[in-house]
C-alpha positions as YAML, in Angstrom:
chain: A
units: angstrom
residues:
- id: 1
  name: MET
  ca: [47.93, -17.50, -4.40]
- id: 2
  name: LEU
  ca: [50.20, -14.84, -5.84]
- id: 3
  name: VAL
  ca: [47.94, -14.51, -8.88]
- id: 4
  name: LYS
  ca: [44.85, -14.01, -6.71]
- id: 5
  name: THR
  ca: [46.63, -11.35, -4.64]
- id: 6
  name: SER
  ca: [47.70, -9.52, -7.78]
- id: 7
  name: LEU
  ca: [44.17, -9.59, -9.18]
- id: 8
  name: LEU
  ca: [42.80, -8.28, -5.88]
- id: 9
  name: PHE
  ca: [45.33, -5.44, -5.87]
- id: 10
  name: LEU
  ca: [44.49, -4.48, -9.46]
- id: 11
  name: THR
  ca: [40.80, -4.50, -8.56]
- id: 12
  name: ILE
  ca: [41.11, -2.06, -5.66]
- id: 13
  name: LEU
  ca: [43.85, 0.10, -7.23]
- id: 14
  name: PRO
  ca: [41.43, 2.57, -8.93]
- id: 15
  name: PHE
  ca: [39.52, 2.94, -5.68]
- id: 16
  name: LEU
  ca: [42.71, 3.64, -3.74]
- id: 17
  name: THR
  ca: [43.72, 6.24, -6.32]
- id: 18
  name: LEU
  ca: [40.41, 8.07, -5.98]
- id: 19
  name: VAL
  ca: [40.58, 7.95, -2.19]
- id: 20
  name: HIS
  ca: [44.16, 9.19, -2.23]
- id: 21
  name: GLY
  ca: [43.22, 12.09, -4.49]
- id: 22
  name: SER
  ca: [40.30, 13.00, -2.27]
- id: 23
  name: ILE
  ca: [42.40, 12.77, 0.88]
- id: 24
  name: SER
  ca: [45.15, 14.86, -0.70]
- id: 25
  name: ALA
  ca: [42.71, 17.61, -1.58]
- id: 26
  name: ASP
  ca: [41.22, 17.54, 1.92]
- id: 27
  name: VAL
  ca: [44.67, 17.64, 3.48]
- id: 28
  name: ILE
  ca: [45.62, 20.65, 1.37]
- id: 29
  name: MET
  ca: [42.33, 22.32, 2.23]
- id: 30
  name: GLN
  ca: [42.85, 21.84, 5.96]
- id: 31
  name: LYS
  ca: [46.62, 22.23, 6.14]
- id: 32
  name: ASP
  ca: [46.60, 25.94, 6.91]
- id: 33
  name: SER
  ca: [48.54, 26.86, 10.00]
- id: 34
  name: LYS
  ca: [46.96, 28.83, 12.81]
- id: 35
  name: ASP
  ca: [49.73, 31.36, 12.27]
- id: 36
  name: ASP
  ca: [48.76, 31.96, 8.64]
- id: 37
  name: LYS
  ca: [47.84, 35.56, 7.95]
- id: 38
  name: PHE
  ca: [45.19, 34.75, 5.36]
- id: 39
  name: PRO
  ca: [42.32, 32.21, 5.56]
- id: 40
  name: PRO
  ca: [42.12, 29.24, 3.14]
- id: 41
  name: CYS
  ca: [39.96, 30.78, 0.41]
- id: 42
  name: LYS
  ca: [41.80, 34.11, 0.50]
- id: 43
  name: THR
  ca: [45.12, 32.28, 0.26]
- id: 44
  name: CYS
  ca: [44.02, 30.40, -2.84]
- id: 45
  name: LYS
  ca: [42.52, 33.51, -4.40]
- id: 46
  name: LEU
  ca: [45.69, 35.57, -3.85]
- id: 47
  name: TYR
  ca: [47.79, 32.73, -5.25]
- id: 48
  name: VAL
  ca: [45.65, 32.57, -8.40]
- id: 49
  name: GLU
  ca: [45.83, 36.35, -8.84]
- id: 50
  name: SER
  ca: [49.61, 36.24, -8.55]
- id: 51
  name: PHE
  ca: [49.83, 33.32, -10.98]
- id: 52
  name: LEU
  ca: [47.65, 35.08, -13.57]
- id: 53
  name: LYS
  ca: [49.81, 38.20, -13.31]
- id: 54
  name: GLY
  ca: [52.78, 35.98, -14.00]
- id: 55
  name: ILE
  ca: [51.05, 34.73, -17.15]
- id: 56
  name: GLU
  ca: [50.59, 38.34, -18.29]
- id: 57
  name: LYS
  ca: [54.21, 39.24, -17.59]
- id: 58
  name: THR
  ca: [55.53, 36.27, -19.56]
- id: 59
  name: ALA
  ca: [53.07, 36.62, -22.44]
- id: 60
  name: LYS
  ca: [55.78, 37.76, -24.89]
- id: 61
  name: GLY
  ca: [58.53, 35.59, -23.50]
- id: 62
  name: ASN
  ca: [62.03, 36.62, -24.59]
- id: 63
  name: PHE
  ca: [61.02, 37.36, -28.16]
- id: 64
  name: ALA
  ca: [60.94, 40.68, -29.94]
- id: 65
  name: GLY
  ca: [57.38, 40.35, -31.15]
- id: 66
  name: GLY
  ca: [57.16, 37.55, -33.71]
- id: 67
  name: ASP
  ca: [58.37, 39.26, -36.87]
- id: 68
  name: THR
  ca: [59.52, 35.99, -38.38]
- id: 69
  name: ALA
  ca: [57.94, 32.58, -38.80]
- id: 70
  name: TRP
  ca: [60.70, 31.10, -36.64]
- id: 71
  name: GLU
  ca: [59.93, 33.45, -33.75]
- id: 72
  name: GLU
  ca: [56.21, 32.77, -34.05]
- id: 73
  name: GLU
  ca: [56.78, 29.03, -33.84]
- id: 74
  name: LYS
  ca: [59.09, 29.41, -30.86]
- id: 75
  name: GLN
  ca: [56.50, 31.62, -29.15]
- id: 76
  name: LYS
  ca: [53.83, 28.95, -29.56]
- id: 77
  name: ASN
  ca: [56.10, 26.34, -28.04]
- id: 78
  name: TYR
  ca: [57.05, 28.66, -25.17]
- id: 79
  name: ALA
  ca: [53.43, 29.59, -24.35]
- id: 80
  name: ARG
  ca: [52.64, 26.13, -22.93]
- id: 81
  name: SER
  ca: [56.14, 25.11, -21.96]
- id: 82
  name: GLU
  ca: [57.50, 24.01, -18.62]
- id: 83
  name: VAL
  ca: [60.10, 26.77, -18.93]
- id: 84
  name: ARG
  ca: [57.39, 29.41, -18.82]
- id: 85
  name: LEU
  ca: [55.65, 27.68, -15.90]
- id: 86
  name: ILE
  ca: [58.89, 27.73, -13.92]
- id: 87
  name: GLU
  ca: [59.44, 31.42, -14.72]
- id: 88
  name: ILE
  ca: [55.96, 32.24, -13.45]
- id: 89
  name: GLN
  ca: [56.40, 30.26, -10.24]
- id: 90
  name: GLU
  ca: [59.81, 31.77, -9.50]
- id: 91
  name: ASN
  ca: [58.55, 35.36, -9.69]
- id: 92
  name: MET
  ca: [55.18, 35.18, -7.97]
- id: 93
  name: CYS
  ca: [53.89, 35.71, -4.41]
- id: 94
  name: SER
  ca: [55.35, 39.20, -3.95]
- id: 95
  name: GLU
  ca: [52.31, 41.38, -4.70]
- id: 96
  name: VAL
  ca: [50.74, 41.27, -1.23]
- id: 97
  name: SER
  ca: [52.65, 42.38, 1.86]
- id: 98
  name: GLY
  ca: [53.23, 39.57, 4.36]
- id: 99
  name: PHE
  ca: [51.94, 36.89, 1.99]
- id: 100
  name: SER
  ca: [55.18, 35.64, 0.45]
- id: 101
  name: ASP
  ca: [55.99, 32.79, 2.87]
- id: 102
  name: GLN
  ca: [52.42, 31.54, 3.07]
- id: 103
  name: CYS
  ca: [52.11, 31.74, -0.71]
- id: 104
  name: HIS
  ca: [55.27, 29.73, -1.36]
- id: 105
  name: ASN
  ca: [54.23, 27.08, 1.17]
- id: 106
  name: PHE
  ca: [50.86, 26.84, -0.53]
- id: 107
  name: ALA
  ca: [52.51, 26.61, -3.96]
- id: 108
  name: ALA
  ca: [54.66, 23.70, -2.78]
- id: 109
  name: ASP
  ca: [51.56, 21.85, -1.56]
- id: 110
  name: ILE
  ca: [49.67, 22.18, -4.85]
- id: 111
  name: GLU
  ca: [52.54, 21.68, -7.29]
- id: 112
  name: SER
  ca: [50.95, 18.63, -8.93]
- id: 113
  name: GLU
  ca: [47.57, 20.38, -9.30]
- id: 114
  name: ILE
  ca: [49.16, 23.40, -10.97]
- id: 115
  name: GLU
  ca: [51.06, 21.19, -13.40]
- id: 116
  name: GLU
  ca: [47.85, 19.37, -14.28]
- id: 117
  name: TRP
  ca: [46.04, 22.63, -14.94]
- id: 118
  name: TRP
  ca: [48.97, 24.07, -16.91]
- id: 119
  name: PHE
  ca: [49.52, 21.15, -19.24]
- id: 120
  name: LYS
  ca: [46.03, 19.64, -19.50]
- id: 121
  name: VAL
  ca: [43.20, 21.88, -18.37]
- id: 122
  name: GLN
  ca: [43.85, 25.52, -19.23]
- id: 123
  name: HIS
  ca: [43.55, 25.11, -23.01]
- id: 124
  name: SER
  ca: [40.84, 22.47, -22.91]
- id: 125
  name: LYS
  ca: [37.18, 23.08, -23.61]
- id: 126
  name: GLU
  ca: [36.35, 21.71, -20.20]
- id: 127
  name: LYS
  ca: [33.72, 23.64, -18.25]
- id: 128
  name: ASP
  ca: [35.08, 25.78, -15.41]
- id: 129
  name: SER
  ca: [38.62, 25.52, -16.72]
- id: 130
  name: ASP
  ca: [39.64, 28.94, -15.41]
- id: 131
  name: LEU
  ca: [42.29, 28.57, -12.72]
- id: 132
  name: PHE
  ca: [40.31, 29.95, -9.78]
- id: 133
  name: THR
  ca: [37.21, 27.83, -10.37]
- id: 134
  name: TRP
  ca: [39.16, 24.69, -11.26]
- id: 135
  name: LEU
  ca: [41.67, 24.95, -8.42]
- id: 136
  name: CYS
  ca: [40.09, 26.82, -5.50]
- id: 137
  name: ILE
  ca: [36.46, 25.73, -5.88]
- id: 138
  name: ASN
  ca: [36.35, 22.35, -7.63]
- id: 139
  name: ASN
  ca: [39.63, 20.69, -6.64]
- id: 140
  name: LEU
  ca: [40.94, 22.11, -3.37]
- id: 141
  name: LYS
  ca: [37.45, 23.05, -2.16]
- id: 142
  name: ARG
  ca: [38.71, 26.15, -0.41]
- id: 143
  name: CYS
  ca: [36.23, 28.57, -1.95]
- id: 144
  name: CYS
  ca: [32.67, 28.66, -3.24]
- id: 145
  name: PRO
  ca: [31.11, 30.50, -6.18]
- id: 146
  name: ILE
  ca: [29.91, 34.00, -5.44]
- id: 147
  name: ASP
  ca: [26.72, 34.16, -3.31]
- id: 148
  name: HIS
  ca: [27.34, 30.63, -1.99]
- id: 149
  name: TYR
  ca: [28.79, 29.53, 1.34]
- id: 150
  name: GLY
  ca: [29.81, 26.63, 3.55]
- id: 151
  name: PRO
  ca: [31.34, 23.18, 3.02]
- id: 152
  name: GLU
  ca: [28.72, 22.26, 0.40]
- id: 153
  name: CYS
  ca: [28.60, 25.70, -1.26]
- id: 154
  name: LYS
  ca: [24.91, 26.25, -0.61]
- id: 155
  name: PRO
  ca: [23.18, 29.39, -1.95]
- id: 156
  name: CYS
  ca: [23.07, 32.37, 0.39]
- id: 157
  name: VAL
  ca: [19.73, 33.49, 1.83]
- id: 158
  name: GLY
  ca: [17.53, 35.08, -0.82]
- id: 159
  name: PHE
  ca: [19.64, 33.84, -3.74]
- id: 160
  name: PRO
  ca: [19.85, 35.18, -6.43]
- id: 161
  name: ASN
  ca: [18.75, 38.51, -4.89]
- id: 162
  name: VAL
  ca: [20.97, 37.99, -1.86]
- id: 163
  name: CYS
  ca: [20.06, 40.26, 1.06]
- id: 164
  name: PHE
  ca: [18.26, 42.55, -1.41]
- id: 165
  name: GLY
  ca: [21.66, 44.09, -2.07]
- id: 166
  name: ASN
  ca: [21.47, 45.76, 1.36]
- id: 167
  name: GLY
  ca: [23.86, 43.51, 3.26]
- id: 168
  name: LYS
  ca: [26.42, 40.75, 3.04]
- id: 169
  name: CYS
  ca: [26.04, 36.99, 3.08]
- id: 170
  name: LYS
  ca: [28.01, 35.50, 5.97]
- id: 171
  name: GLY
  ca: [30.63, 33.23, 4.42]
- id: 172
  name: ASN
  ca: [29.98, 34.45, 0.88]
- id: 173
  name: GLY
  ca: [32.37, 32.74, -1.55]
- id: 174
  name: THR
  ca: [34.05, 30.66, 1.16]
- id: 175
  name: ARG
  ca: [33.61, 27.26, 2.80]
- id: 176
  name: LYS
  ca: [32.62, 28.95, 6.05]
- id: 177
  name: GLY
  ca: [29.71, 30.98, 7.44]
- id: 178
  name: ASN
  ca: [26.00, 30.26, 7.72]
- id: 179
  name: GLY
  ca: [24.71, 32.09, 4.65]
- id: 180
  name: GLN
  ca: [22.60, 34.52, 6.71]
- id: 181
  name: CYS
  ca: [22.45, 38.22, 5.94]
- id: 182
  name: SER
  ca: [24.48, 40.81, 7.81]
- id: 183
  name: CYS
  ca: [22.48, 43.94, 7.00]
- id: 184
  name: ASN
  ca: [23.75, 47.45, 6.48]
- id: 185
  name: LYS
  ca: [22.82, 49.88, 9.28]
- id: 186
  name: GLU
  ca: [19.79, 51.20, 7.38]
- id: 187
  name: TYR
  ca: [18.15, 47.77, 7.10]
- id: 188
  name: GLN
  ca: [16.96, 44.82, 9.16]
- id: 189
  name: GLY
  ca: [15.15, 41.51, 8.72]
- id: 190
  name: GLU
  ca: [16.23, 38.12, 7.42]
- id: 191
  name: LEU
  ca: [16.56, 39.47, 3.87]
- id: 192
  name: CYS
  ca: [17.52, 43.06, 4.79]
- id: 193
  name: ASN
  ca: [14.29, 44.20, 3.16]
- id: 194
  name: VAL
  ca: [12.85, 46.18, 6.09]
- id: 195
  name: CYS
  ca: [13.91, 49.68, 7.16]
- id: 196
  name: ASN
  ca: [15.70, 49.85, 10.49]
- id: 197
  name: THR
  ca: [14.61, 52.12, 13.35]
- id: 198
  name: GLY
  ca: [15.42, 55.72, 12.51]
- id: 199
  name: TYR
  ca: [14.98, 55.19, 8.75]
- id: 200
  name: PHE
  ca: [11.99, 55.39, 6.42]
- id: 201
  name: GLN
  ca: [11.15, 53.62, 3.17]
- id: 202
  name: ALA
  ca: [11.99, 56.00, 0.33]
- id: 203
  name: TYR
  ca: [11.54, 53.47, -2.50]
- id: 204
  name: LYS
  ca: [10.59, 49.82, -2.97]
- id: 205
  name: ASP
  ca: [9.88, 47.35, -5.76]
- id: 206
  name: ASP
  ca: [10.07, 43.56, -6.08]
- id: 207
  name: LYS
  ca: [13.88, 43.47, -5.97]
- id: 208
  name: THR
  ca: [14.90, 46.72, -4.30]
- id: 209
  name: ILE
  ca: [14.21, 48.71, -1.17]
- id: 210
  name: LEU
  ca: [15.80, 52.06, -0.34]
- id: 211
  name: CYS
  ca: [15.73, 53.37, 3.23]
- id: 212
  name: SER
  ca: [16.71, 56.94, 4.14]
- id: 213
  name: LYS
  ca: [17.54, 58.46, 7.51]
- id: 214
  name: CYS
  ca: [14.85, 60.26, 9.51]
- id: 215
  name: HIS
  ca: [15.25, 63.96, 10.31]
- id: 216
  name: SER
  ca: [17.44, 64.78, 13.31]
- id: 217
  name: SER
  ca: [14.38, 66.04, 15.22]
- id: 218
  name: CYS
  ca: [12.65, 62.62, 15.14]
- id: 219
  name: GLU
  ca: [12.64, 60.50, 18.30]
- id: 220
  name: SER
  ca: [12.85, 57.19, 16.42]
- id: 221
  name: GLU
  ca: [10.37, 56.30, 13.70]
- id: 222
  name: CYS
  ca: [9.22, 58.46, 10.81]
- id: 223
  name: SER
  ca: [7.10, 58.12, 7.71]
- id: 224
  name: SER
  ca: [8.98, 60.50, 5.44]
- id: 225
  name: GLY
  ca: [11.92, 62.87, 5.33]
- id: 226
  name: GLY
  ca: [12.02, 66.25, 7.06]
- id: 227
  name: PRO
  ca: [10.62, 67.35, 10.43]
- id: 228
  name: LYS
  ca: [7.00, 66.77, 9.35]
- id: 229
  name: GLY
  ca: [7.60, 63.03, 8.93]
- id: 230
  name: CYS
  ca: [8.43, 62.37, 12.59]
- id: 231
  name: ALA
  ca: [6.14, 60.09, 14.56]
- id: 232
  name: LYS
  ca: [7.43, 61.79, 17.72]
- id: 233
  name: CYS
  ca: [9.79, 64.70, 18.37]
- id: 234
  name: LYS
  ca: [13.01, 64.34, 20.34]
- id: 235
  name: THR
  ca: [13.58, 66.09, 23.65]
- id: 236
  name: GLY
  ca: [14.46, 69.71, 22.91]
- id: 237
  name: TRP
  ca: [12.03, 69.84, 20.00]
- id: 238
  name: ALA
  ca: [8.32, 70.70, 19.94]
- id: 239
  name: SER
  ca: [5.65, 69.63, 17.47]
- id: 240
  name: ASP
  ca: [3.60, 71.87, 15.21]
- id: 241
  name: LYS
  ca: [0.93, 70.53, 12.87]
- id: 242
  name: ASP
  ca: [2.05, 72.78, 10.03]
- id: 243
  name: ILE
  ca: [5.85, 72.55, 10.21]
- id: 244
  name: GLY
  ca: [6.36, 69.38, 12.24]
- id: 245
  name: CYS
  ca: [9.13, 69.29, 14.82]
- id: 246
  name: TYR
  ca: [10.87, 72.60, 15.56]
- id: 247
  name: ASP
  ca: [13.73, 73.50, 17.88]
- id: 248
  name: ILE
  ca: [12.89, 74.88, 21.33]
- id: 249
  name: ASN
  ca: [14.93, 77.95, 22.27]
- id: 250
  name: GLU
  ca: [15.93, 77.04, 25.82]
- id: 251
  name: CYS
  ca: [17.82, 80.33, 26.12]
- id: 252
  name: SER
  ca: [14.52, 82.19, 26.31]
- id: 253
  name: GLN
  ca: [14.08, 80.78, 29.82]
- id: 254
  name: GLU
  ca: [15.39, 82.91, 32.67]
- id: 255
  name: ASP
  ca: [18.34, 81.77, 34.78]
- id: 256
  name: ILE
  ca: [18.89, 78.63, 32.72]
- id: 257
  name: CYS
  ca: [22.65, 79.05, 33.13]
- id: 258
  name: GLU
  ca: [24.55, 79.55, 36.37]
- id: 259
  name: THR
  ca: [26.04, 82.87, 37.44]
- id: 260
  name: ASN
  ca: [28.51, 84.53, 35.07]
- id: 261
  name: LYS
  ca: [27.60, 82.31, 32.12]
- id: 262
  name: PHE
  ca: [25.44, 83.01, 29.09]
- id: 263
  name: CYS
  ca: [23.23, 80.68, 27.04]
- id: 264
  name: VAL
  ca: [23.81, 79.64, 23.41]
- id: 265
  name: ASN
  ca: [20.96, 77.77, 21.73]
- id: 266
  name: THR
  ca: [21.78, 74.68, 19.66]
- id: 267
  name: GLU
  ca: [19.61, 72.21, 17.70]
- id: 268
  name: GLY
  ca: [17.60, 70.31, 20.28]
- id: 269
  name: SER
  ca: [19.68, 71.63, 23.18]
- id: 270
  name: TYR
  ca: [21.75, 74.56, 24.48]
- id: 271
  name: ARG
  ca: [25.18, 75.39, 25.94]
- id: 272
  name: CYS
  ca: [26.26, 77.65, 28.79]
- id: 273
  name: MET
  ca: [29.40, 79.66, 28.00]
- id: 274
  name: GLN
  ca: [31.65, 81.57, 30.37]
- id: 275
  name: CYS
  ca: [31.28, 85.36, 30.39]
- id: 276
  name: ASP
  ca: [34.17, 87.66, 29.53]
- id: 277
  name: PRO
  ca: [36.51, 88.28, 32.53]
- id: 278
  name: SER
  ca: [35.44, 91.94, 32.50]
- id: 279
  name: CYS
  ca: [31.83, 91.00, 33.24]
- id: 280
  name: ASN
  ca: [29.84, 90.33, 36.37]
- id: 281
  name: GLY
  ca: [26.96, 88.62, 34.58]
- id: 282
  name: CYS
  ca: [26.45, 88.92, 30.83]
- id: 283
  name: ASP
  ca: [24.04, 88.42, 27.94]
- id: 284
  name: GLY
  ca: [26.66, 87.23, 25.45]
- id: 285
  name: ASP
  ca: [30.36, 87.04, 24.67]
- id: 286
  name: GLY
  ca: [32.71, 90.02, 24.94]
- id: 287
  name: PRO
  ca: [33.21, 93.07, 27.21]
- id: 288
  name: ASP
  ca: [30.37, 94.91, 25.47]
- id: 289
  name: MET
  ca: [27.79, 92.29, 26.57]
- id: 290
  name: CYS
  ca: [28.26, 92.71, 30.33]
- id: 291
  name: GLN
  ca: [25.30, 93.25, 32.64]
- id: 292
  name: LYS
  ca: [27.72, 94.76, 35.17]
- id: 293
  name: CYS
  ca: [31.46, 95.30, 35.13]
- id: 294
  name: ALA
  ca: [33.65, 93.06, 37.26]
- id: 295
  name: GLN
  ca: [35.83, 94.50, 40.01]
- id: 296
  name: GLY
  ca: [38.74, 96.44, 38.52]
- id: 297
  name: TYR
  ca: [36.78, 97.25, 35.35]
- id: 298
  name: LYS
  ca: [34.84, 100.39, 34.47]
- id: 299
  name: LEU
  ca: [32.06, 100.98, 31.95]
- id: 300
  name: VAL
  ca: [33.31, 103.28, 29.18]
- id: 301
  name: ASP
  ca: [31.00, 103.78, 26.19]
- id: 302
  name: ASN
  ca: [29.10, 100.58, 27.09]
- id: 303
  name: ILE
  ca: [32.33, 98.55, 27.31]
- id: 304
  name: CYS
  ca: [33.88, 97.24, 30.52]
- id: 305
  name: LEU
  ca: [37.55, 98.23, 30.46]
- id: 306
  name: ASN
  ca: [40.41, 97.28, 32.74]
- id: 307
  name: MET
  ca: [41.31, 100.29, 34.87]
- id: 308
  name: HIS
  ca: [44.46, 98.59, 36.11]
- id: 309
  name: SER
  ca: [45.94, 99.00, 32.63]
- id: 310
  name: LYS
  ca: [45.35, 102.74, 32.78]
- id: 311
  name: SER
  ca: [46.92, 102.96, 36.24]
- id: 312
  name: THR
  ca: [49.89, 100.95, 35.05]
- id: 313
  name: HIS
  ca: [50.22, 103.29, 32.08]
- id: 314
  name: SER
  ca: [50.36, 106.32, 34.41]
- id: 315
  name: ASN
  ca: [53.08, 104.69, 36.49]
- id: 316
  name: GLU
  ca: [55.04, 103.89, 33.35]
- id: 317
  name: ASN
  ca: [54.88, 107.54, 32.35]
- id: 318
  name: LEU
  ca: [56.34, 108.58, 35.69]
- id: 319
  name: TYR
  ca: [59.15, 106.05, 35.36]
- id: 320
  name: ARG
  ca: [59.89, 107.21, 31.82]
- id: 321
  name: TYR
  ca: [60.00, 110.88, 32.72]
- id: 322
  name: GLY
  ca: [62.21, 110.03, 35.68]
- id: 323
  name: VAL
  ca: [64.69, 108.36, 33.34]
- id: 324
  name: TYR
  ca: [64.69, 111.42, 31.09]
- id: 325
  name: LEU
  ca: [65.34, 113.68, 34.09]
- id: 326
  name: GLY
  ca: [68.16, 111.44, 35.28]
- id: 327
  name: LEU
  ca: [69.84, 111.56, 31.87]
- id: 328
  name: CYS
  ca: [69.59, 115.36, 31.80]
- id: 329
  name: VAL
  ca: [71.07, 115.68, 35.30]
- id: 330
  name: ALA
  ca: [73.91, 113.32, 34.39]
- id: 331
  name: THR
  ca: [74.63, 115.36, 31.26]
- id: 332
  name: TYR
  ca: [74.71, 118.58, 33.31]
- id: 333
  name: ILE
  ca: [77.16, 117.10, 35.83]
- id: 334
  name: ILE
  ca: [79.47, 115.91, 33.05]
- id: 335
  name: SER
  ca: [79.34, 119.36, 31.44]
- id: 336
  name: GLN
  ca: [81.03, 120.82, 34.54]
- id: 337
  name: LYS
  ca: [84.13, 118.78, 33.76]
- id: 338
  name: ASN
  ca: [84.08, 118.21, 29.99]
- id: 339
  name: LEU
  ca: [81.92, 120.49, 27.91]
- id: 340
  name: PHE
  ca: [82.64, 118.67, 24.64]
- id: 341
  name: LEU
  ca: [81.68, 115.27, 26.03]
- id: 342
  name: ALA
  ca: [78.60, 116.75, 27.68]
- id: 343
  name: SER
  ca: [77.50, 118.30, 24.40]
- id: 344
  name: PHE
  ca: [77.85, 114.98, 22.62]
- id: 345
  name: LEU
  ca: [75.90, 113.15, 25.34]
- id: 346
  name: GLY
  ca: [73.26, 115.87, 25.29]
- id: 347
  name: VAL
  ca: [72.66, 115.31, 21.60]
- id: 348
  name: LEU
  ca: [72.35, 111.53, 22.18]
- id: 349
  name: VAL
  ca: [69.92, 112.05, 25.08]
- id: 350
  name: ALA
  ca: [67.80, 114.39, 22.98]
- id: 351
  name: ILE
  ca: [67.68, 111.89, 20.12]
- id: 352
  name: TYR
  ca: [66.81, 109.05, 22.53]
- id: 353
  name: MET
  ca: [63.98, 111.03, 24.12]
- id: 354
  name: GLY
  ca: [62.60, 112.15, 20.78]
- id: 355
  name: VAL
  ca: [62.62, 108.68, 19.22]
- id: 356
  name: SER
  ca: [61.15, 107.11, 22.38]
- id: 357
  name: GLU
  ca: [58.25, 109.53, 22.50]
- id: 358
  name: TYR
  ca: [57.57, 109.10, 18.79]
- id: 359
  name: ILE
  ca: [57.41, 105.31, 19.10]
- id: 360
  name: LEU
  ca: [55.32, 105.42, 22.25]
- id: 361
  name: ASN
  ca: [52.82, 107.86, 20.76]
- id: 362
  name: ASP
  ca: [52.64, 105.90, 17.51]
- id: 363
  name: LYS
  ca: [51.83, 102.69, 19.44]
- id: 364
  name: SER
  ca: [49.59, 104.28, 22.02]
- id: 365
  name: ALA
  ca: [47.31, 101.22, 22.04]
- id: 366
  name: ALA
  ca: [49.86, 99.50, 24.24]
- id: 367
  name: PHE
  ca: [49.67, 102.29, 26.82]
- id: 368
  name: ASP
  ca: [46.14, 103.65, 26.52]
- id: 369
  name: PRO
  ca: [43.80, 100.71, 25.85]
- id: 370
  name: PRO
  ca: [40.57, 102.55, 26.74]
- id: 371
  name: ALA
  ca: [41.13, 105.28, 24.18]
- id: 372
  name: ILE
  ca: [42.26, 102.96, 21.39]
- id: 373
  name: LEU
  ca: [39.54, 100.37, 22.04]
- id: 374
  name: THR
  ca: [36.91, 103.10, 21.97]
- id: 375
  name: LYS
  ca: [38.38, 104.48, 18.76]
- id: 376
  name: ASN
  ca: [38.40, 101.07, 17.05]
- id: 377
  name: LEU
  ca: [34.90, 100.12, 18.10]
- id: 378
  name: PHE
  ca: [33.08, 103.42, 17.71]
- id: 379
  name: GLY
  ca: [35.34, 105.49, 15.46]
- id: 380
  name: LYS
  ca: [35.95, 108.07, 18.19]
- id: 381
  name: SER
  ca: [39.31, 109.63, 18.94]
...
C-alpha cells in the first residue's frame, strides 16, 4: 500500500509543481494592494528600470579597470555573482518618488524569479531573455508587448498601424483595457482616421492622415484652410464669394453700446468700453474723444479738462500768499524788539519764499493742468 501511494505521489508531483508555479505567478500578479500608488504593469516596469540601473552602476565592481589578468578573472566572477546581485537589490527602488515601499514589497515577492533570471536566463540564448519581457510579460503576466492589451495580450485595434498614429490604444502594454482607440482631438472614428468636426483633411495616404484646424471664422466644417474654406460662417462674420468669411464691424451700427460707452470691434464680435470720466458720451478712449464734456469739465483745445483743478489751484495760491504775508508781518513785529533776530528771520523768510516759488513754477503741471496738458499735446505754451 505504501509503495502504491509513493508511486501515485511521484506521478502527480510534476503536475503539482506546474500548478504551484502558475498559482504563484497569478498570486504575484494580483497581490497589489488598493493603496499601491502604481498599477501592476507600471510597478514591474519601474522595478526593472531600477534593477537595470543597478547593473550599470555595478558594472566595474570594486576593481580599478582590469589592468592585470588577476583583476580580469575576478571581474568575470563578480559579474554573475550573488554578491553583485545583493549589491544591486540593496541599492535599488529609490529613483521614483513614493515608489520605494511598493518596490521593496514587490522585490520580496519575486525574489525567486529574479534569482532564476540572474543565474540562468540573462546570459542564455533563450528568446525574450531581457528582464522586462521575461519577468513582466512572460512570467508574472503583468504587462503586454507594445500595441497589445488585456489578459491575453491581444493586438490593439488596427495593429500594426494602431489608431493611425492619431490616438492611443486603451490598455496598451498592460493586462487591462479594451484595445479601442482613444483619438486625439483632431480625429474621430474607430481607427482615428477621420477628421473631427472643426478640422479638415490636409493630407492622407494608406497609413497616414493629417487633419488641420479650420479657420476661426468657420461655423463648424470646412474643406480647406483659411476663411474661403468654410462651409458656413460663424455669427459675427459674413460671407463673400471672393474672400470667404470676413469680420462684420458691429461698431458701424448706431447706438450699439449704452450711454457713455464706446464700441471696440473684435474678430467676430465687439466690446463696449467705458468713456473717460471727463466725457458725457464719447467716440473713443480719452478726454480728447468726448462728444460733450461732463459736468465740472470744460472743452479746451478739443480736450475736456477738469475745472475743479484750476479752482483748487487758485485757492492754493491764496493760501500760499497768505502764509508769505504772515511770515513778513511776524518778522516786522519781531524787528520792533530785536533788530538782529528780525534781520536773520527776514533772510530765512526771503530764502523760503524764493525757493518755494522756484519749485512751484518748475513743477507747474501740478498746479496748472490745463496749460501743461495743452502744451504736451499740442506743443503750445
